[in-house]
Amino acid sequence: MQRVFSGIQPTGVPHLGNYLGAIRNWTTLQKEYDSFFCLVDLHSITMPWEPEKLRAQTLITAACLLACGLNPGRLYIQSAVSTHARLGWIFNCISRLGWLNRMTQFKDKAGKNRENHSAGLYVYPNLMAADILAFHATLVPVGDDQRQHIELANDIAQKFNHDMGVEFFPEIKGLIPPHAARVMNLRDGTKKMSKSDPSEQSRILLTDSAENIALKIRRAKTDPEPLPSEVLGLEERPEALNLVTIYGSLSDKTPQAVLNEFGGQGFGQFKNALTELLAEKIAPIAHKTNQLLEDEGHIIALLRKGAEAAAEVSEPIVQEAERLVGFIR
Ligand code: AQP
């Protein structure tokens, strides 16, 4: 049976982009495949962080994922399972600097001041490859921003196999949704919706109440034109395209089907319909998340159970990789 693996950084409260690009697919895939999902806290310290905030965000992220319906026995914290860091180090020694230099996410996150960023941010994709390959996972449901990292993970797996003269690590396939793989910022349709954007108005949180959702959608940037009846040409109106895509993704419709319904109408009506739909889909998740957060001990116990299951599967795989590189086990 193929195995599914994916992760989310506890760098803030998960948002609609994380949900439509990744989490929603996880809840479907776990019904069909042996699946593990991870709160990748090792990744989240690659950018500046505050320990108290990290702790709180890890618990909120876990609560959101459980509220979305993820299997509690298969959700765990990355730093609690040592196989990630051990294989990550081996991959630091397999991966090439030239490969890492091409990673656009590093360039985006480091910006102009690259010399001043952590070495961890630079080798982040090597650890991500280890996260997946420590489970011999072959299916990785992620948003569009992770496409390049999946390709790199395959390069690392191939080089490991070649250098050790084995066929040990399998090929990985990224499962990227056909629509809403890149949900955009509500205040600027040219930037992706992100946990770390300074403006909370730029994203719908999975903990937002129906009132908050309504406010954010009302304030979402649009343009003065009514919605067109054809999707062609909507690319030049990124904010409009984003809202149409979100509506379509939440109602399982293509952007064109949404325009068949709303084309010719102004944003006022469309925003009302979108608010209603978001409140119907997101507000129950927020409610459940808050309920779960009332008992942090229970969340931690569930995460420990998940970590035990993750260690059981990944430990023999990583021990074999360690033997293959010549470590005595
Ligand atoms: N805007 C997005 N649209 C669709 N999918 C998205 N994902 C993230 N943003 C969007 C997908 O969500 C999963 C978890 O992402 P992550 O938290 O590990 O890292 P990220 O991609 O760096 O997410 P953020 O929100 O932008 O966090 P920060 O601000 O901390 O960097 C991944 O599958 C990702 O593709």
Short mmCIF file of C-alpha atoms in Angstrom, two decimals, residues 110-239:
data_model
loop_
_atom_site.label_atom_id
_atom_site.label_comp_id
_atom_site.label_asym_id
_atom_site.label_seq_id
_atom_site.Cartn_x
_atom_site.Cartn_y
_atom_site.Cartn_z
CA ALA A 110 15.59 35.34 2.88
CA GLY A 111 14.97 38.35 0.62
CA LYS A 112 17.88 40.74 0.15
CA ASN A 113 19.48 39.97 3.50
CA ARG A 114 20.42 36.32 2.78
CA GLU A 115 23.74 36.37 4.64
CA ASN A 116 21.92 37.07 7.87
CA HIS A 117 19.49 34.10 7.71
CA SER A 118 19.89 30.81 9.52
CA ALA A 119 21.73 27.88 7.94
CA GLY A 120 18.56 25.93 8.80
CA LEU A 121 16.49 27.99 6.35
CA TYR A 122 18.97 27.14 3.61
CA VAL A 123 18.91 23.35 4.23
CA TYR A 124 15.16 23.27 4.96
CA PRO A 125 14.39 21.32 1.74
CA ASN A 126 16.85 18.57 2.77
CA LEU A 127 14.95 18.08 6.02
CA MET A 128 11.67 18.09 4.12
CA ALA A 129 13.01 15.29 1.90
CA ALA A 130 13.93 13.37 5.07
CA ASP A 131 10.45 13.93 6.56
CA ILE A 132 8.89 12.16 3.60
CA LEU A 133 11.50 9.52 2.85
CA ALA A 134 11.87 8.41 6.49
CA PHE A 135 8.42 6.88 5.96
CA HIS A 136 9.05 5.61 2.44
CA ALA A 137 6.03 7.75 1.61
CA THR A 138 5.28 8.06 -2.09
CA LEU A 139 2.31 10.45 -2.08
CA VAL A 140 2.75 13.96 -0.71
CA PRO A 141 -0.32 16.25 -0.74
CA VAL A 142 0.94 19.86 -0.72
CA GLY A 143 0.14 23.30 -2.11
CA ASP A 144 1.77 24.61 -5.27
CA ASP A 145 4.55 26.41 -3.32
CA GLN A 146 6.10 23.03 -2.44
CA ARG A 147 6.43 21.74 -6.03
CA GLN A 148 10.14 22.57 -6.27
CA HIS A 149 10.90 20.97 -2.89
CA ILE A 150 9.29 17.71 -4.01
CA GLU A 151 11.49 17.68 -7.11
CA LEU A 152 14.54 18.23 -4.91
CA ALA A 153 13.49 15.37 -2.61
CA ASN A 154 13.45 13.09 -5.64
CA ASP A 155 16.92 14.27 -6.66
CA ILE A 156 18.20 13.52 -3.15
CA ALA A 157 16.55 10.06 -3.10
CA GLN A 158 18.07 9.21 -6.49
CA LYS A 159 21.54 10.40 -5.49
CA PHE A 160 21.39 8.42 -2.24
CA ASN A 161 20.36 5.28 -4.12
CA HIS A 162 23.05 5.84 -6.74
CA ASP A 163 25.86 6.62 -4.26
CA MET A 164 25.04 3.63 -2.03
CA GLY A 165 24.37 1.34 -5.00
CA VAL A 166 20.86 0.43 -3.84
CA GLU A 167 17.22 0.94 -4.75
CA PHE A 168 16.21 2.00 -1.27
CA PHE A 169 14.26 5.26 -1.43
CA PRO A 170 11.16 5.30 -3.66
CA GLU A 171 10.08 8.04 -6.05
CA ILE A 172 7.79 10.65 -4.52
CA LYS A 173 4.73 12.15 -6.18
CA GLY A 174 3.41 15.56 -5.10
CA LEU A 175 -0.40 15.66 -5.03
CA ILE A 176 -1.25 19.28 -5.85
CA PRO A 177 -4.95 20.20 -6.09
CA PRO A 178 -6.17 21.34 -9.54
CA HIS A 179 -7.75 24.52 -8.09
CA ALA A 180 -6.85 26.64 -5.03
CA ALA A 181 -3.35 25.13 -4.91
CA ARG A 182 -2.21 28.71 -4.30
CA VAL A 183 -4.76 30.76 -2.38
CA MET A 184 -3.76 34.42 -2.51
CA ASN A 185 -3.56 37.22 0.07
CA LEU A 186 -6.94 38.98 0.51
CA ARG A 187 -5.27 42.41 0.49
CA ASP A 188 -2.89 41.78 -2.42
CA GLY A 189 -3.81 39.15 -5.00
CA THR A 190 -0.23 38.91 -6.25
CA LYS A 191 1.09 37.47 -2.95
CA LYS A 192 0.19 34.04 -1.54
CA MET A 193 -1.92 33.84 1.61
CA SER A 194 0.59 33.24 4.38
CA LYS A 195 0.66 32.81 8.16
CA SER A 196 3.55 35.22 8.50
CA ASP A 197 2.02 38.17 6.64
CA PRO A 198 1.89 41.09 9.12
CA SER A 199 -1.78 41.82 8.32
CA GLU A 200 -4.37 39.44 9.81
CA GLN A 201 -6.85 40.92 7.30
CA SER A 202 -4.85 39.19 4.55
CA ARG A 203 -6.00 35.72 5.54
CA ILE A 204 -9.01 33.76 6.82
CA LEU A 205 -7.92 31.78 9.87
CA LEU A 206 -9.33 28.36 10.67
CA THR A 207 -10.17 29.88 14.08
CA ASP A 208 -12.16 32.83 12.66
CA SER A 209 -15.75 33.31 13.80
CA ALA A 210 -18.49 33.94 11.21
CA GLU A 211 -18.32 37.66 12.16
CA ASN A 212 -14.56 37.83 11.55
CA ILE A 213 -14.95 36.05 8.23
CA ALA A 214 -17.64 38.54 7.16
CA LEU A 215 -15.42 41.49 8.09
CA LYS A 216 -12.38 40.13 6.25
CA ILE A 217 -14.34 39.36 3.10
CA ARG A 218 -16.01 42.78 3.18
CA ARG A 219 -12.53 44.36 3.37
CA ALA A 220 -10.96 42.02 0.78
CA LYS A 221 -9.49 43.98 -2.11
CA THR A 222 -11.44 43.87 -5.38
CA ASP A 223 -11.70 46.06 -8.47
CA PRO A 224 -14.54 48.27 -9.78
CA GLU A 225 -15.57 45.96 -12.68
CA PRO A 226 -18.42 43.42 -12.28
CA LEU A 227 -17.49 39.73 -12.45
CA PRO A 228 -17.04 38.56 -16.06
CA SER A 229 -18.92 35.61 -17.50
CA GLU A 230 -15.75 33.97 -18.86
CA VAL A 231 -12.71 32.87 -16.84
CA LEU A 232 -10.47 33.96 -19.72
CA GLY A 233 -8.91 37.30 -18.86
CA LEU A 234 -9.50 36.91 -15.10
CA GLU A 235 -5.73 36.36 -14.62
CA GLU A 236 -5.29 40.10 -15.06
CA ARG A 237 -7.60 40.65 -12.07
CA PRO A 238 -5.77 38.60 -9.38
CA GLU A 239 -8.02 39.58 -6.47
#
